[in-house]
Short mmCIF file of C-alpha atoms in Angstrom, two decimals:
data_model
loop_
_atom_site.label_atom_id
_atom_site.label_comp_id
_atom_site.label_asym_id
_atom_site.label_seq_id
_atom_site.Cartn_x
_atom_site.Cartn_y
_atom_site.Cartn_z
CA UNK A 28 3.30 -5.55 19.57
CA UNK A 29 1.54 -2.94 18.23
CA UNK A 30 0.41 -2.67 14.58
CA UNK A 31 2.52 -0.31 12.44
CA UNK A 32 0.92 0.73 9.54
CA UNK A 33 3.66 1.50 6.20
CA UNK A 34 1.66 3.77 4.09
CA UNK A 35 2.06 5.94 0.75
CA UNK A 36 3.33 9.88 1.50
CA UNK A 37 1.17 12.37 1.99
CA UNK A 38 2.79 14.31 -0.12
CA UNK A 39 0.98 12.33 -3.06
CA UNK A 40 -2.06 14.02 -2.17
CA UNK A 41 -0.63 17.19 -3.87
CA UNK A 42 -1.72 16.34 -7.07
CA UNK A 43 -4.86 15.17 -6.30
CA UNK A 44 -5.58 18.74 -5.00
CA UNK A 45 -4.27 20.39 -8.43
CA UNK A 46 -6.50 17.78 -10.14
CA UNK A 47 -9.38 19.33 -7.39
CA UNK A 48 -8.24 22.73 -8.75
CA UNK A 49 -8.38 22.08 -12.06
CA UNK A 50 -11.76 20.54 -12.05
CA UNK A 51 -13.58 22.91 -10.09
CA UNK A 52 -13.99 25.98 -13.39
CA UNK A 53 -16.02 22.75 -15.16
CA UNK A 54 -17.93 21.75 -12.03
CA UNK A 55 -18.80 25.43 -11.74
CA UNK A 56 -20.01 25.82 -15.16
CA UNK A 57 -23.05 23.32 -14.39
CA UNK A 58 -24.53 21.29 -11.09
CA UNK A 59 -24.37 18.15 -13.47
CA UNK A 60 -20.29 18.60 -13.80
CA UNK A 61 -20.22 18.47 -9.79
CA UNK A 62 -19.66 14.74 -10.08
CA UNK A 63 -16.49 15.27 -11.25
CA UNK A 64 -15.01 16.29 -8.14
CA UNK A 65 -15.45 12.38 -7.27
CA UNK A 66 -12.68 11.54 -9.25
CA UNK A 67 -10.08 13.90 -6.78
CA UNK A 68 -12.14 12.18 -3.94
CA UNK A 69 -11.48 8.52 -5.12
CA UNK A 70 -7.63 9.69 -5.24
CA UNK A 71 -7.31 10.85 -2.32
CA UNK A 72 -9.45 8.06 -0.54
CA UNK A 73 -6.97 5.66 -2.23
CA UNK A 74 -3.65 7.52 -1.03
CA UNK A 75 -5.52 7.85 2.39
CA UNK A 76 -6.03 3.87 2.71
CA UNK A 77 -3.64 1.33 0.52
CA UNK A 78 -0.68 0.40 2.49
CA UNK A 79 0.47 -2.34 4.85
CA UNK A 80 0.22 -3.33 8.43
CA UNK A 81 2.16 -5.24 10.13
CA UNK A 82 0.71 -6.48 13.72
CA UNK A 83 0.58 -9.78 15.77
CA UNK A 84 -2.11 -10.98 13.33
CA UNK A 85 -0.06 -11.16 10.19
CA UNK A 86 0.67 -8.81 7.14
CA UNK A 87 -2.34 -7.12 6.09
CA UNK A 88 -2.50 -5.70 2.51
CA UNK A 89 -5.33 -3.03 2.35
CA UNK A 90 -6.78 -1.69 -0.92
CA UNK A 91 -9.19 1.06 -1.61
CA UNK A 92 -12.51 -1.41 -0.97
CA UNK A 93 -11.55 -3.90 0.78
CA UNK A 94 -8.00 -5.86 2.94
CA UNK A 95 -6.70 -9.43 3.18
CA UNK A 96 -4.41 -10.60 5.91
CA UNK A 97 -2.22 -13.08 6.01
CA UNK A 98 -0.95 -14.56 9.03
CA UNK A 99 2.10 -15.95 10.50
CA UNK A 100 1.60 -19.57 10.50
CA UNK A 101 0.27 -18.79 6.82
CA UNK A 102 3.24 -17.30 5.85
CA UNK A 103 5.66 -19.34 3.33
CA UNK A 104 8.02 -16.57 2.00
CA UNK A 105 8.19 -13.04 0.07
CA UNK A 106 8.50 -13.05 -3.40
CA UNK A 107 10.22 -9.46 -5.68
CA UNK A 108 8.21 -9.38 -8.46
CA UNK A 109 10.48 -7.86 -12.09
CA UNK A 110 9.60 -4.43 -10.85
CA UNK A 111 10.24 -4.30 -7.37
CA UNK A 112 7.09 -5.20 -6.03
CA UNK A 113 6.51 -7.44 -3.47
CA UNK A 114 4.29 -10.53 -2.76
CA UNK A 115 2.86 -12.07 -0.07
CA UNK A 116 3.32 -15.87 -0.66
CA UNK A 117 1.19 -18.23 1.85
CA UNK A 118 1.74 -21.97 2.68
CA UNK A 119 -1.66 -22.51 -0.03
CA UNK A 120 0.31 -21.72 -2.88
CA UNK A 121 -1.25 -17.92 -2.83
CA UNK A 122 -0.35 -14.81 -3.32
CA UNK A 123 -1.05 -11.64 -1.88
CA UNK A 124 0.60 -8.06 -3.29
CA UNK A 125 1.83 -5.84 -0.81
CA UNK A 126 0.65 -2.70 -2.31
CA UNK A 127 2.77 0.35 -1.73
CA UNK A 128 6.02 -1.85 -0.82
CA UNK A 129 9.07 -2.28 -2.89
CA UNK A 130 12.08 -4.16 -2.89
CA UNK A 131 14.24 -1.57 -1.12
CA UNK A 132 11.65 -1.50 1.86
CA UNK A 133 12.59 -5.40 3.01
CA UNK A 134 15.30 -4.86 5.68
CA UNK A 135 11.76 -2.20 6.96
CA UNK A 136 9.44 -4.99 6.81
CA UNK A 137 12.03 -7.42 8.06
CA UNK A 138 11.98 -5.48 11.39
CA UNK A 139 8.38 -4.24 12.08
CA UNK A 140 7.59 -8.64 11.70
CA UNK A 141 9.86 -9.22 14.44
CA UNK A 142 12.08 -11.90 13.30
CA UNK A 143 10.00 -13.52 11.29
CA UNK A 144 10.65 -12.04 7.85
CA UNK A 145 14.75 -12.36 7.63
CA UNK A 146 16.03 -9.44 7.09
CA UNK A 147 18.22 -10.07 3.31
CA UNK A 148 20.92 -7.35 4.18
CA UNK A 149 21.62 -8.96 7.53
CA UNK A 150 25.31 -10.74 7.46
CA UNK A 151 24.99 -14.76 7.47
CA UNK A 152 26.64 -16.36 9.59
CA UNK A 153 28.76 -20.09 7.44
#
């Protein structure tokens, strides 16, 4: 199985390049303001990498700096936080947040695992 990677949409990186616009009259006005354009960069290094993949490993969770995987075996259940978020919750007692997934991107997840994240709108059988 290949790894499929769930990720935020580009189209999020539209406001980063209005911010970009924005900043450039200040970082114009001296070479000291330049460093401002690292606050665009950040953004769009962060829309660019957080996200999810989903391989033979495990679940990885990536952040801006740095990723944790959990695998398989590890794997006790998936908990919906209040607002929709999900979590990652290994056999340890752990949890991991699953950074740019929500609640309504389960039956998703469910599929890329193959089989072994049930899929919660799938009928039960009594």
């Amino acid at each position: 199985m290949a790894v499929a990677r769930m990720r935020m949409s580009r189209t999020a990186l539209l406001p980063v390049v209005f911010l970009a616009f924005c900043v450039l009259p200040l970082a114009a006005a001296s070479p000291w303001l330049l460093v401002l354009f690292a606050v665009p960069a950040a953004l769009a290094a962060w829309v660019l990498r957080v996200g999810v993949d989903v391989g033979d490993a495990g679940v990885t969770a990536r952040s801006l700096v740095g990723a944790r995987t959990v695998g398989w075996p590890d794997l006790a259940g998936i908990r919906v936080g209040e607002r929709g978020d999900l979590w990652l919750v290994t056999g340890a007692g752990t949890q991991v947040r699953l950074p740019v997934l929500r609640a309504r991107d389960l039956p998703r997840l469910a599929a890329l695992s193959g089989g072994r994240i049930p899929d919660p709108e799938a009928p039960t059988h009594p």
